[in-house]
CSV table of C-alpha atoms and ligand atoms in Angstrom, one decimal:
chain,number,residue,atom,x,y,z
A,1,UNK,CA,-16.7,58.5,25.6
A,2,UNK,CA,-15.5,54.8,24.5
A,3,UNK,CA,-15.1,52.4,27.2
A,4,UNK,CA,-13.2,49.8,25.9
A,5,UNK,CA,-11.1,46.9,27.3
A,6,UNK,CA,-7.8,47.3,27.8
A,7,UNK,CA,-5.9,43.4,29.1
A,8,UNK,CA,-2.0,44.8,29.2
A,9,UNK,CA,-0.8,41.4,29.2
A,10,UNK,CA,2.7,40.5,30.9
A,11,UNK,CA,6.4,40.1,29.8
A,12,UNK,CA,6.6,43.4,27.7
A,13,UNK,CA,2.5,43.7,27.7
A,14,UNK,CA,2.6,46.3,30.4
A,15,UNK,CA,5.3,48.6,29.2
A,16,UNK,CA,3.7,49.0,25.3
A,17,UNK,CA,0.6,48.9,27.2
A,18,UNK,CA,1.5,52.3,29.2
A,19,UNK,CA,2.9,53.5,26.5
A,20,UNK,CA,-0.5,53.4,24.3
A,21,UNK,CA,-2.3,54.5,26.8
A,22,UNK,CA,-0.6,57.5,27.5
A,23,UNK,CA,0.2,58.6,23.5
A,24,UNK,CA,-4.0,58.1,23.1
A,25,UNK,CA,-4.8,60.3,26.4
A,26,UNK,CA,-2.3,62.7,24.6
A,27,UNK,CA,-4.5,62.8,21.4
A,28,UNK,CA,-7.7,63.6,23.3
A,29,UNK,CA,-9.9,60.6,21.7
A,30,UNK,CA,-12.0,59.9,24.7
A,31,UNK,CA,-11.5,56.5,26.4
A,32,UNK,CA,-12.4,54.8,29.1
A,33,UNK,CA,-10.2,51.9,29.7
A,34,UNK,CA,-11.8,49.1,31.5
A,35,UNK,CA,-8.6,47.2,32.5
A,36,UNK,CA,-8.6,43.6,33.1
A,37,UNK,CA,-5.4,41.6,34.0
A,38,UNK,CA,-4.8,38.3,32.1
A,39,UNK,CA,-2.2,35.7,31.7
A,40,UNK,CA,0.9,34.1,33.9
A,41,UNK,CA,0.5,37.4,36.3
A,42,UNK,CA,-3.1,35.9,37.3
A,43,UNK,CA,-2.6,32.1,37.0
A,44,UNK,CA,-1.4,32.0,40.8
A,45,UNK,CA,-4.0,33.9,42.7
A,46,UNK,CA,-7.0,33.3,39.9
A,47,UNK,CA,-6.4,29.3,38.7
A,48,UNK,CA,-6.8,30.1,35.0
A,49,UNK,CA,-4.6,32.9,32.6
A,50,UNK,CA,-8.2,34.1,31.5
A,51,UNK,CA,-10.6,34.6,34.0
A,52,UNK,CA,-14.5,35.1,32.9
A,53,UNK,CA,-14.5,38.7,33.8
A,54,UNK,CA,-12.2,39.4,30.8
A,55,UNK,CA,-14.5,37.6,28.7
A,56,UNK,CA,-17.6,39.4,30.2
A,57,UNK,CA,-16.0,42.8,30.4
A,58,UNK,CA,-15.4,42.3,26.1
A,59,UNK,CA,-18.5,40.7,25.9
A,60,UNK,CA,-20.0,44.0,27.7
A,61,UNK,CA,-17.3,47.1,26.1
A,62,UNK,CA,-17.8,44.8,22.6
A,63,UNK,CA,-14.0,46.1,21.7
A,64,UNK,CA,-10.6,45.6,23.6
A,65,UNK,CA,-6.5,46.6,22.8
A,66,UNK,CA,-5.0,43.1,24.2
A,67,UNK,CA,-0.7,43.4,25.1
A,68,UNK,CA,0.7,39.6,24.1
A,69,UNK,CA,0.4,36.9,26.6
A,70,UNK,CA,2.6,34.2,27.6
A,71,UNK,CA,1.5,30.8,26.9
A,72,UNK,CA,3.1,28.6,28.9
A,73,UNK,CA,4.8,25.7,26.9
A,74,UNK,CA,3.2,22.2,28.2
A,75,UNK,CA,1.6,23.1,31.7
A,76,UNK,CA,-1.6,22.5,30.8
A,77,UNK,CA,-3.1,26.0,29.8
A,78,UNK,CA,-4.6,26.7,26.5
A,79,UNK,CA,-3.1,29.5,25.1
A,80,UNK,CA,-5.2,32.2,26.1
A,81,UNK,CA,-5.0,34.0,22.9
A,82,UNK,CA,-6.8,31.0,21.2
A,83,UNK,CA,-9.7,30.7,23.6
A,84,UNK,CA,-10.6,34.3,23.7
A,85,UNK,CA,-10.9,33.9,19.9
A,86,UNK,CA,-13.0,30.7,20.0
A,87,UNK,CA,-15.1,31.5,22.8
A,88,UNK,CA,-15.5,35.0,21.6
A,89,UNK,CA,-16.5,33.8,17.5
A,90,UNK,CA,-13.2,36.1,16.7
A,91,UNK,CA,-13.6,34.4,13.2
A,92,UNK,CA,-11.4,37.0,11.2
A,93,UNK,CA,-7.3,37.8,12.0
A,94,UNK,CA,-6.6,40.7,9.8
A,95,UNK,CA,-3.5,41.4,9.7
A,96,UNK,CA,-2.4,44.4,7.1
A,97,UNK,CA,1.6,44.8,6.3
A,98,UNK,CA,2.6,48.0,4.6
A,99,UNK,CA,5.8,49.3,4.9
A,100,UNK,CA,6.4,52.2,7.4
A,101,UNK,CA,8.4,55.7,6.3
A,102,UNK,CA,12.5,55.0,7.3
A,103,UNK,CA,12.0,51.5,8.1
A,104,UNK,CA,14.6,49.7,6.0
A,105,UNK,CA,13.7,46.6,4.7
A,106,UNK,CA,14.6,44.2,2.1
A,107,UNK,CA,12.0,45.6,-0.5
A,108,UNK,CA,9.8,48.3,-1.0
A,109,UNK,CA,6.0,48.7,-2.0
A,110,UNK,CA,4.7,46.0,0.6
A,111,UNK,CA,1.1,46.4,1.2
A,112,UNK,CA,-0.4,43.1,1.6
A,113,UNK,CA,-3.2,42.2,4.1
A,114,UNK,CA,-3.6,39.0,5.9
A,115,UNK,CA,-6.5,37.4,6.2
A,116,UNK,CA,-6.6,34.3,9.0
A,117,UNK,CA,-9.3,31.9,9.7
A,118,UNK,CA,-9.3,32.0,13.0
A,119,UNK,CA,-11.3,29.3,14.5
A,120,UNK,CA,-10.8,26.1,13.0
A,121,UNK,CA,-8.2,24.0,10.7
A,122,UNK,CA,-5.6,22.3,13.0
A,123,UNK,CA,-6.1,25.1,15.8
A,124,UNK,CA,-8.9,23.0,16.9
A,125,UNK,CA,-7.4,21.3,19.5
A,126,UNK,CA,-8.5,17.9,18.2
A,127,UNK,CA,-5.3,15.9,19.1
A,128,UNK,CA,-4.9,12.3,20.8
A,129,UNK,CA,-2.0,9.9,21.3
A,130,UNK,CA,-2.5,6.6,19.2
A,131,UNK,CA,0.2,4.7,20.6
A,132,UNK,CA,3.6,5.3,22.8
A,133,UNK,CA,5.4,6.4,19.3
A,134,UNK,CA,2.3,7.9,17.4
A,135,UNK,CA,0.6,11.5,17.7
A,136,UNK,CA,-2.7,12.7,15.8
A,137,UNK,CA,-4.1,15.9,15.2
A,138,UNK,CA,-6.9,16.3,13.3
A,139,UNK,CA,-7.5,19.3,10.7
A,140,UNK,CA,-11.1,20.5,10.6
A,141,UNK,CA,-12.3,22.6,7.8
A,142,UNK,CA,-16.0,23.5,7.3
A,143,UNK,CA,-18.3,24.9,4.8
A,144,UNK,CA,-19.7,27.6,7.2
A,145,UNK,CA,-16.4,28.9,8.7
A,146,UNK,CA,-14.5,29.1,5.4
A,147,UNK,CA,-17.9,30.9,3.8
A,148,UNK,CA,-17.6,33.9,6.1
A,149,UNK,CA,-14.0,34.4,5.9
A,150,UNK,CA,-14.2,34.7,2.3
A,151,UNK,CA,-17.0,36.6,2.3
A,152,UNK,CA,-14.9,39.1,5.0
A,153,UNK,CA,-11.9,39.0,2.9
A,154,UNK,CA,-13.8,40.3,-0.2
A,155,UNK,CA,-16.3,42.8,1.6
A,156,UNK,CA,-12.4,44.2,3.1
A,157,UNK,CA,-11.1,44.1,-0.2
A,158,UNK,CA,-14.4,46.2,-1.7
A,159,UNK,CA,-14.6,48.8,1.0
A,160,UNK,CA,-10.6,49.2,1.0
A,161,UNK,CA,-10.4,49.7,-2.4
A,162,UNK,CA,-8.4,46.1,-2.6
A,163,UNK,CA,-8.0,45.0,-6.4
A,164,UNK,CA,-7.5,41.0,-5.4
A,165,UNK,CA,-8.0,38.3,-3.1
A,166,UNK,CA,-5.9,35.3,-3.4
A,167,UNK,CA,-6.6,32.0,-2.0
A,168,UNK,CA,-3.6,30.9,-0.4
A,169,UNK,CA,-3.6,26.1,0.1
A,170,UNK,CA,-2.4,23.3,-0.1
A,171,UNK,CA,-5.3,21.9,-2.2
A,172,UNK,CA,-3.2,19.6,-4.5
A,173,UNK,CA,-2.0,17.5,-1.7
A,174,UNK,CA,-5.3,17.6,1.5
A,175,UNK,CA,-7.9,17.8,-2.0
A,176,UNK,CA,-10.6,16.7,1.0
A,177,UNK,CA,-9.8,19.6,4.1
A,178,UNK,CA,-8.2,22.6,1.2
A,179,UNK,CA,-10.1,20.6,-0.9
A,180,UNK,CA,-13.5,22.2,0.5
A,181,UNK,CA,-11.4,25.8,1.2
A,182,UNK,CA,-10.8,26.5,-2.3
A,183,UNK,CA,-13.6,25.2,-3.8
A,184,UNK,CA,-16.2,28.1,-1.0
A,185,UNK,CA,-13.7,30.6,-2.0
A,186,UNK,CA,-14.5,30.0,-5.7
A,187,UNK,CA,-18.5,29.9,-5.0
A,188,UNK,CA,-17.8,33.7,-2.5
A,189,UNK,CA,-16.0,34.9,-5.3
A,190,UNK,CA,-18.9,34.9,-7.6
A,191,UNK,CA,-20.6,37.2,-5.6
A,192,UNK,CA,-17.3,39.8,-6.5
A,193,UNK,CA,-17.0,40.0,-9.9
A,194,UNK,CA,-15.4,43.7,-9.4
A,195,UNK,CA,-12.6,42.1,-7.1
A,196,UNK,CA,-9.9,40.0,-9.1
A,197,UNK,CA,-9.6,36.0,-8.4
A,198,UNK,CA,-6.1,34.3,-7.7
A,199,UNK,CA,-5.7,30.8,-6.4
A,200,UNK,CA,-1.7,29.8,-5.0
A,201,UNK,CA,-0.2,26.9,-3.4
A,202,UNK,CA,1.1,28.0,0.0
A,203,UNK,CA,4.9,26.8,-0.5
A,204,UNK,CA,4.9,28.7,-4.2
A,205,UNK,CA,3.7,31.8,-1.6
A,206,UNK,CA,6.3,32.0,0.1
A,207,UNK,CA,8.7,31.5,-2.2
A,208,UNK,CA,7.7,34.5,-3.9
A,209,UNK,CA,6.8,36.3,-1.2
A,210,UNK,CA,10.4,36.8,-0.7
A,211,UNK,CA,11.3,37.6,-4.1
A,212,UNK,CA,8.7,39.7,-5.4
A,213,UNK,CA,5.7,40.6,-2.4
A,214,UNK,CA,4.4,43.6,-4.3
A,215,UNK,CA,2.6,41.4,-6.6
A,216,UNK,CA,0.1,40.8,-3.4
A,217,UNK,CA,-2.7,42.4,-2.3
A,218,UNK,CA,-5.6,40.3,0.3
A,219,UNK,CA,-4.8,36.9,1.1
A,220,UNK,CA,-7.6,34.9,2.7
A,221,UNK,CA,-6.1,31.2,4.4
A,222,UNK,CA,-6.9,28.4,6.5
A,223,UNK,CA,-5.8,29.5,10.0
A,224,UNK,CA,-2.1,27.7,10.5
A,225,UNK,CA,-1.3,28.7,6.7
A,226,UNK,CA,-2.8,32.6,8.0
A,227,UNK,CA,-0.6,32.0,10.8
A,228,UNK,CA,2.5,31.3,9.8
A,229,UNK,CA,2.4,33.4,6.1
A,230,UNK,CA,1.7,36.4,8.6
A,231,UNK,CA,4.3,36.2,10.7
A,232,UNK,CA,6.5,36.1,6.8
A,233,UNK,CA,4.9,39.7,6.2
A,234,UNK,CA,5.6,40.7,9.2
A,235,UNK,CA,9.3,40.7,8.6
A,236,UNK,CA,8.8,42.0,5.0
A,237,UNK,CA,8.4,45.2,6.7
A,238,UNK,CA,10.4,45.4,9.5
A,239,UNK,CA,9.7,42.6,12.3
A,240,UNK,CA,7.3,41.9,14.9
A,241,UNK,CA,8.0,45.1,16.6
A,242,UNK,CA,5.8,46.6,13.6
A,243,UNK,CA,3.1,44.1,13.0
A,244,UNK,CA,-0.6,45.0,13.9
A,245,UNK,CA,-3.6,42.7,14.1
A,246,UNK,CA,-7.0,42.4,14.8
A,247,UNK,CA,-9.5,39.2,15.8
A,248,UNK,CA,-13.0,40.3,14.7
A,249,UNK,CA,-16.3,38.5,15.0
A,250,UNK,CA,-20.0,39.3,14.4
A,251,UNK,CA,-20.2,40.7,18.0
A,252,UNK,CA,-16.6,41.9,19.3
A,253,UNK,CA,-13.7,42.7,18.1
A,254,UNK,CA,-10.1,42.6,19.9
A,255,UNK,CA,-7.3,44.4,19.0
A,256,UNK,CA,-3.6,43.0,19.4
A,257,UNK,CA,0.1,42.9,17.8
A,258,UNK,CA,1.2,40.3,16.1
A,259,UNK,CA,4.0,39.7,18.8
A,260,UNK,CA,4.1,37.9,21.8
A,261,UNK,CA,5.6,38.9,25.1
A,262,UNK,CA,9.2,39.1,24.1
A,263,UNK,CA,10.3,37.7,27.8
A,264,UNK,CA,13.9,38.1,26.4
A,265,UNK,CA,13.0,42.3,26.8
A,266,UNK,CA,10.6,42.1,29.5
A,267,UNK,CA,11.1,45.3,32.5
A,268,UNK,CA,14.0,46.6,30.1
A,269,UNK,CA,12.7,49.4,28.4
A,270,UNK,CA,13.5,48.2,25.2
A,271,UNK,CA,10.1,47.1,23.7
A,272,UNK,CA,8.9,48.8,20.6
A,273,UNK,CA,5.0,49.9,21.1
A,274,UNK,CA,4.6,50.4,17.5
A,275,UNK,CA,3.0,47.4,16.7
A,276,UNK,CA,0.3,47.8,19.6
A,277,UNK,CA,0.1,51.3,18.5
A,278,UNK,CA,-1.0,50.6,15.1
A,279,UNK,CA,-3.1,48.0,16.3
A,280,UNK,CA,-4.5,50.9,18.7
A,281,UNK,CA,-5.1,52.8,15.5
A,282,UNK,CA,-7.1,50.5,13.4
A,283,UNK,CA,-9.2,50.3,16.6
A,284,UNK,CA,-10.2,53.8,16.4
A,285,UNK,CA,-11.1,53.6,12.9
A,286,UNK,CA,-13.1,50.8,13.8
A,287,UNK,CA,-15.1,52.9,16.4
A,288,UNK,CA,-15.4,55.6,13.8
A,289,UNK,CA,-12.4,58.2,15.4
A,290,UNK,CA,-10.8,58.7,12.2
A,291,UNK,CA,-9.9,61.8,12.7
A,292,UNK,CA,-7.5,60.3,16.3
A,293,UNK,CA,-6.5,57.6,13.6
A,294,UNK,CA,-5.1,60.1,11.6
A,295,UNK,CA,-3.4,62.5,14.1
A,296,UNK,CA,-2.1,59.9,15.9
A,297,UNK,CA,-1.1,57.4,12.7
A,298,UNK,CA,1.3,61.3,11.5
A,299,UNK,CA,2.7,61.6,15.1
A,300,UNK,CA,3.6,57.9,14.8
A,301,UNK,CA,5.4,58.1,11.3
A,302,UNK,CA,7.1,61.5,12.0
A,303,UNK,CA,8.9,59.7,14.7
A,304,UNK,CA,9.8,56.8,12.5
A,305,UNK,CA,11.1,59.5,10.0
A,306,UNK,CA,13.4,61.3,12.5
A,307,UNK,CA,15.0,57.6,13.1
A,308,UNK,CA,14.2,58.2,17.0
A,309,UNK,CA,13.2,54.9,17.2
A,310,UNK,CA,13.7,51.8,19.5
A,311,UNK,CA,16.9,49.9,19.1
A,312,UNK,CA,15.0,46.8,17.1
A,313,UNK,CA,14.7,49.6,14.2
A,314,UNK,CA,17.9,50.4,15.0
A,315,UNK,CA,17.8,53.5,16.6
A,316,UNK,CA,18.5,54.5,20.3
A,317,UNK,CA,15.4,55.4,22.2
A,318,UNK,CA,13.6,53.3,24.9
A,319,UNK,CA,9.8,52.1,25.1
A,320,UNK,CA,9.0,55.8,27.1
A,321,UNK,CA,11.2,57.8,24.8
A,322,UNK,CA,9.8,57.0,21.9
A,323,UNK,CA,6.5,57.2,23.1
A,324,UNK,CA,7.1,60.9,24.5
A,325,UNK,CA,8.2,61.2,20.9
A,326,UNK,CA,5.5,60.3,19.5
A,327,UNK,CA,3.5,62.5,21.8
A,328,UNK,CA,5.7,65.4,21.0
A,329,UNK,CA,4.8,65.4,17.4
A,330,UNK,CA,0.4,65.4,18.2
B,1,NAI,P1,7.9,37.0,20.7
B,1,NAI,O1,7.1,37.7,19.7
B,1,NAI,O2,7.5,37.3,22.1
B,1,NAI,O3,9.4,37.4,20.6
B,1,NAI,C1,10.2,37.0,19.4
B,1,NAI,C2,11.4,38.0,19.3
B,1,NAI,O4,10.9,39.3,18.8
B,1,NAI,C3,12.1,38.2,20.6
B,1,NAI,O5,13.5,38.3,20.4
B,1,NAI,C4,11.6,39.5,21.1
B,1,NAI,O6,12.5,40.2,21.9
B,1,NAI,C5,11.3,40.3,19.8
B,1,NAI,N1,10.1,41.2,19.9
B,1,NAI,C6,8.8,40.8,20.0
B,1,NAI,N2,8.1,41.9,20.2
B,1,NAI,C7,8.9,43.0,20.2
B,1,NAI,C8,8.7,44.4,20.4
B,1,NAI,N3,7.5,44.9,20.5
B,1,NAI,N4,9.8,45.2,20.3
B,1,NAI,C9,11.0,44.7,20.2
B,1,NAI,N5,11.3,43.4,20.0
B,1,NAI,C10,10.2,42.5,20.0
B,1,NAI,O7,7.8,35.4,20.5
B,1,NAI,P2,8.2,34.2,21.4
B,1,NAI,O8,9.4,34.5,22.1
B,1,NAI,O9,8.1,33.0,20.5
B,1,NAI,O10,7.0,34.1,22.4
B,1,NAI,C11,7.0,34.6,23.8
B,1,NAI,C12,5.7,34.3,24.5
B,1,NAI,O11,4.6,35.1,23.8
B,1,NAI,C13,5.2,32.8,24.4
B,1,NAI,O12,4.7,32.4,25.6
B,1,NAI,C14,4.1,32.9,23.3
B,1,NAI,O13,3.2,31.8,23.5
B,1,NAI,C15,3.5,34.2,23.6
B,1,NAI,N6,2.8,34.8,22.4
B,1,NAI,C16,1.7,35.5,22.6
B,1,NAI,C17,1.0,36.1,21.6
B,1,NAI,C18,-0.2,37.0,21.9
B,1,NAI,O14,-0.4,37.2,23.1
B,1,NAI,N7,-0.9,37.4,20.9
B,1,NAI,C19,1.5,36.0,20.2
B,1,NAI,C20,2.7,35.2,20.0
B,1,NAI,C21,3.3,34.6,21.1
């Protein structure tokens, strides 16, 4: 029996949370969910979106599946997806985009993985007025923290079989802040001699992104760069309704989709729990249930195939539907 942390999150969060839930019961992995509440929902009767106890239960279970949370825009809460990752050392956002069986996009043979600093860079919350007309936000990049995300990105790359891991700056313009980036992933790469070396401006990445993505295989970048280029493969194979990710330190490691809470959708029905579900998925593998990774990961794509899907993939079925679906085909 796994206990593991389970925050459903709002806006959609509870729906895709269910919906997990119920499709991993289904499976039979053993789980006991620890479930803590976080975000808007809380803010009123708790003070904060993340209360300590959802840091001490992750601290305690060491793993958690995390629904989006709403960050409210200018009220004076830190997102709470950034603090669990800072106060947690969630160093690593991996975030692998492959396309799915009769999801129609643009190209085919996707299968790139995301690698995002995710502690430092401009995320750091280092930001002060100058004057009436003049804002400042300061980008930190250190030795340390770029070390070890390199050094993640290439260990990922060896034990997935990866061929290459491309650095992905803006060294020719901040030569200090990308500067210091490049220059640790060139000194990691040593250590990899098996795993091939590739070194691209972030602009010139997404511009052929969108042309030809096949060429790419691991990209490791600073944390706004990981952020953004991320959300680009996302929609390379099929939207946000599909995207997985993961935050993983030395210690914990937290489980979420690449969405947010879609308040647009929220109480409707209409959310699509594949992207939590997959993020579900690479949990299990990460606690050693490959074999539940597996069943559930060919219940999942047999659904997809049959086009019984939610209506952003353009088929018919609801959040419960397709879950049941999914269930069906265990
Ligand atoms: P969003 O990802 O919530 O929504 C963008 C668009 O994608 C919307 O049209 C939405 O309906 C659609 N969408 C998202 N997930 C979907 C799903 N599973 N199925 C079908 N359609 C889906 O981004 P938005 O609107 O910018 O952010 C809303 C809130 O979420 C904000 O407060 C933001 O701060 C928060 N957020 C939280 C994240 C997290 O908890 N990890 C990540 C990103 C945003």
């Amino acid at each position: 029996m796994h206990n593991i942390t389970l925050i459903n999150g709002d806006g959609i969060g509870p729906e895709i949370s269910d919906a997990v839930v119920k499709i991993l019961k289904a499976s039979g992995v053993e789980i006991n969910w620890d479930i803590q509440t976080a975000g808007e929902d809380v803010i009123e009767k708790e003070g904060t979106p993340l209360p300590d106890r959802v840091i001490a239960s992750i601290k305690k279970n060491k793993v958690a599946l995390k629904a989006p949370v709403t960050t409210p825009i200018g009220k004076g809460f830190r997102s709470v997806n950034v603090q669990l990752r800072k106060t947690l050392d969630l160093y690593a956002n991996l975030r692998p985009c492959k396309n799915l069986p009769n999801v129609k996009t643009r190209f085919d043979n996707v299968d790139i993985v995301v690698v995002r600093e995710n502690t430092e860079d401009l995320y750091a919350g280092i930001e002060r007025q100058v004057d009436e007309n003049t804002a400042e936000s300061i980008k930190i990049i250190t030795k340390s923290a770029t070390e070890r995300i390199c050094k993640f990105a290439f260990d990922y790359a060896l034990k997935n079989n990866r061929k290459e891991v491309a650095c992905v700056t803006k060294a020719n313009i901040m030569k200090l802040s990308d500067g210091l980036f490049l220059d640790t992933y060139r000194e990691v790469a040593q250590n990899y001699p098996q795993i091939k070396q590739r070194e691209i401006l972030v602009d010139n990445l997404c511009m052929q992104l969108v042309q030809n993505p096949s060429q790419f295989d691991v990209l490791v970048l600073p944390n706004l760069y990981g952020d953004i280029v991320s959300d680009l493969c996302a929609g390379l194979i099929g939207g946000l309704g599909v995207a997985q990710g993961a935050n993983i330190g030395l210690d914990c490691a937290v489980f979420e989709p690449v969405h947010g809470s879609a308040p647009d959708i929220k109480g409707q029905n209409k959310a699509n729990p594949t992207a939590l579900l997959l993020s579900a998925i690479e949990m299990l593998k990460y606690i050693d249930e490959f074999a539940y990774a597996e069943k559930i990961e060919k219940a999942l794509f047999k659904a997809l195939e049959s086009g019984k899907t939610t209506e952003d993939l353009g088929g018919v079925f609801g959040t419960r539907e397709f879950a049941d679906e999914v269930i069906k085909n265990l």
